[in-house]
Amino acid sequence: MLQLGALLFLLGLLSGLVTGLMANPRMGLSAHMQGTFLLAAGAVWDRVNLGPRTQALAFWAVAFGTSVNWLMTQLAAIWGTGKMTPIVGAGHEGADWQEMVVSVGLLALALAMLVGAALLLAGPLRRAN
């Protein structure tokens, strides 16, 4: 988790260098916190007290969610999509297929992150009981 967090942090920094080349630079900046979240989650991972399968689900949920978040925000920034992101995507609209790719990706990562975050919260709570 720490290695993926460091990688996503680096990708976020590198993405920030080219936001001016994107159709929606503001969206391009939206991807930079994913690595930070994974680094924080990795720092407390030893406190997550879940069964092996549930812990694996938590890991893959947050790994998938943060990775796809970086990818989808980059695609949205490059393509200039905005239907699923009305605040940072205001005034932008991509081709229908681009909007669909970003929409499906954002919905999938949102579900994964909800599951992962809930399990990360449940892990330390289980240990406390």
Tab-separated table of C-alpha atoms in Angstrom:
chain	number	residue	atom	x	y	z
A	1	MET	CA	0.000	0.000	0.000
A	2	LEU	CA	2.849	2.371	0.825
A	3	GLN	CA	4.546	1.673	-2.512
A	4	LEU	CA	1.358	2.302	-4.473
A	5	GLY	CA	0.775	5.436	-2.416
A	6	ALA	CA	4.261	6.711	-3.228
A	7	LEU	CA	3.722	5.907	-6.916
A	8	LEU	CA	0.377	7.713	-7.042
A	9	PHE	CA	1.883	10.655	-5.164
A	10	LEU	CA	4.643	10.849	-7.780
A	11	LEU	CA	2.134	10.520	-10.633
A	12	GLY	CA	0.087	13.320	-9.080
A	13	LEU	CA	3.160	15.548	-8.949
A	14	LEU	CA	4.066	14.747	-12.546
A	15	SER	CA	0.474	15.316	-13.646
A	16	GLY	CA	0.592	18.725	-12.010
A	17	LEU	CA	3.469	19.692	-14.281
A	18	VAL	CA	1.340	19.292	-17.406
A	19	THR	CA	-2.074	20.545	-16.276
A	20	GLY	CA	-1.698	23.606	-18.503
A	21	LEU	CA	-1.741	21.293	-21.520
A	22	MET	CA	-5.065	19.712	-20.547
A	23	ALA	CA	-8.505	20.656	-21.839
A	24	ASN	CA	-9.595	21.184	-18.212
A	25	PRO	CA	-6.551	22.049	-16.088
A	26	ARG	CA	-8.618	22.382	-12.913
A	27	MET	CA	-9.714	18.753	-13.247
A	28	GLY	CA	-6.093	17.722	-13.723
A	29	LEU	CA	-5.279	19.092	-10.284
A	30	SER	CA	-7.986	16.914	-8.728
A	31	ALA	CA	-5.808	13.809	-8.889
A	32	HIS	CA	-2.983	14.799	-6.615
A	33	MET	CA	-4.297	13.581	-3.236
A	34	GLN	CA	-4.741	9.885	-4.011
A	35	GLY	CA	-1.179	8.956	-3.103
A	36	THR	CA	-1.407	10.894	0.143
A	37	PHE	CA	-4.511	8.934	1.142
A	38	LEU	CA	-2.803	5.608	0.427
A	39	LEU	CA	0.304	6.645	2.354
A	40	ALA	CA	-1.881	7.535	5.342
A	41	ALA	CA	-3.852	4.281	5.048
A	42	GLY	CA	-0.611	2.314	4.768
A	43	ALA	CA	0.736	4.013	7.887
A	44	VAL	CA	-2.176	2.676	9.985
A	45	TRP	CA	-2.569	-0.631	8.131
A	46	ASP	CA	-1.117	-2.616	11.046
A	47	ARG	CA	-4.058	-1.435	13.168
A	48	VAL	CA	-6.629	-2.846	10.760
A	49	ASN	CA	-7.919	-5.975	12.465
A	50	LEU	CA	-9.899	-7.831	9.843
A	51	GLY	CA	-9.945	-11.408	8.663
A	52	PRO	CA	-7.596	-12.257	5.795
A	53	ARG	CA	-10.272	-12.083	3.083
A	54	THR	CA	-11.833	-8.899	4.424
A	55	GLN	CA	-8.439	-7.263	4.805
A	56	ALA	CA	-7.586	-8.234	1.221
A	57	LEU	CA	-10.912	-6.742	0.092
A	58	ALA	CA	-10.109	-3.515	1.946
A	59	PHE	CA	-6.662	-3.354	0.374
A	60	TRP	CA	-7.856	-3.981	-3.178
A	61	ALA	CA	-10.818	-1.648	-2.786
A	62	VAL	CA	-8.657	1.327	-1.818
A	63	ALA	CA	-5.896	0.359	-4.273
A	64	PHE	CA	-8.435	0.142	-7.110
A	65	GLY	CA	-10.319	3.249	-6.025
A	66	THR	CA	-7.300	5.514	-5.726
A	67	SER	CA	-5.655	4.249	-8.914
A	68	VAL	CA	-8.818	4.581	-10.972
A	69	ASN	CA	-9.450	7.992	-9.414
A	70	TRP	CA	-6.091	9.217	-10.672
A	71	LEU	CA	-6.725	7.703	-14.116
A	72	MET	CA	-10.283	9.008	-14.484
A	73	THR	CA	-9.431	12.523	-13.365
A	74	GLN	CA	-6.551	12.579	-15.830
A	75	LEU	CA	-8.771	11.342	-18.653
A	76	ALA	CA	-11.475	13.838	-17.701
A	77	ALA	CA	-8.896	16.633	-17.703
A	78	ILE	CA	-7.399	15.612	-21.051
A	79	TRP	CA	-10.740	14.970	-22.749
A	80	GLY	CA	-12.497	17.911	-21.114
A	81	THR	CA	-15.434	15.905	-19.785
A	82	GLY	CA	-17.723	17.462	-17.201
A	83	LYS	CA	-21.090	15.721	-16.863
A	84	MET	CA	-20.130	13.739	-13.737
A	85	THR	CA	-18.070	16.538	-12.216
A	86	PRO	CA	-20.247	19.662	-12.353
A	87	ILE	CA	-18.022	21.774	-10.096
A	88	VAL	CA	-14.570	21.268	-11.624
A	89	GLY	CA	-16.019	20.273	-14.991
A	90	ALA	CA	-18.347	23.258	-15.392
A	91	GLY	CA	-18.387	24.443	-18.979
A	92	HIS	CA	-16.665	21.306	-20.263
A	93	GLU	CA	-18.184	18.456	-22.207
A	94	GLY	CA	-16.451	15.611	-23.980
A	95	ALA	CA	-17.706	13.251	-26.621
A	96	ASP	CA	-20.488	10.926	-25.490
A	97	TRP	CA	-18.131	7.920	-25.305
A	98	GLN	CA	-15.608	9.923	-23.267
A	99	GLU	CA	-18.299	11.043	-20.841
A	100	MET	CA	-19.432	7.406	-20.514
A	101	VAL	CA	-15.898	6.102	-19.808
A	102	VAL	CA	-15.330	8.745	-17.134
A	103	SER	CA	-18.807	8.261	-15.633
A	104	VAL	CA	-18.444	4.486	-15.320
A	105	GLY	CA	-14.938	4.865	-13.899
A	106	LEU	CA	-16.000	7.471	-11.342
A	107	LEU	CA	-18.977	5.401	-10.208
A	108	ALA	CA	-16.850	2.245	-9.890
A	109	LEU	CA	-14.157	3.999	-7.887
A	110	ALA	CA	-16.740	5.675	-5.642
A	111	LEU	CA	-18.201	2.288	-4.724
A	112	ALA	CA	-14.744	0.815	-4.158
A	113	MET	CA	-13.687	3.727	-1.956
A	114	LEU	CA	-16.879	3.523	0.107
A	115	VAL	CA	-16.246	-0.167	0.760
A	116	GLY	CA	-12.554	0.366	1.438
A	117	ALA	CA	-13.087	3.324	3.764
A	118	ALA	CA	-15.808	1.497	5.709
A	119	LEU	CA	-13.544	-1.516	6.170
A	120	LEU	CA	-10.601	0.674	7.193
A	121	LEU	CA	-12.854	2.221	9.836
A	122	ALA	CA	-14.231	-1.142	10.957
A	123	GLY	CA	-10.748	-2.651	11.396
A	124	PRO	CA	-9.572	-0.414	14.274
A	125	LEU	CA	-13.049	-0.477	15.830
A	126	ARG	CA	-12.957	-4.283	15.942
A	127	ARG	CA	-9.611	-4.196	17.714
A	128	ALA	CA	-10.941	-1.731	20.303
A	129	ASN	CA	-13.803	-4.074	21.262
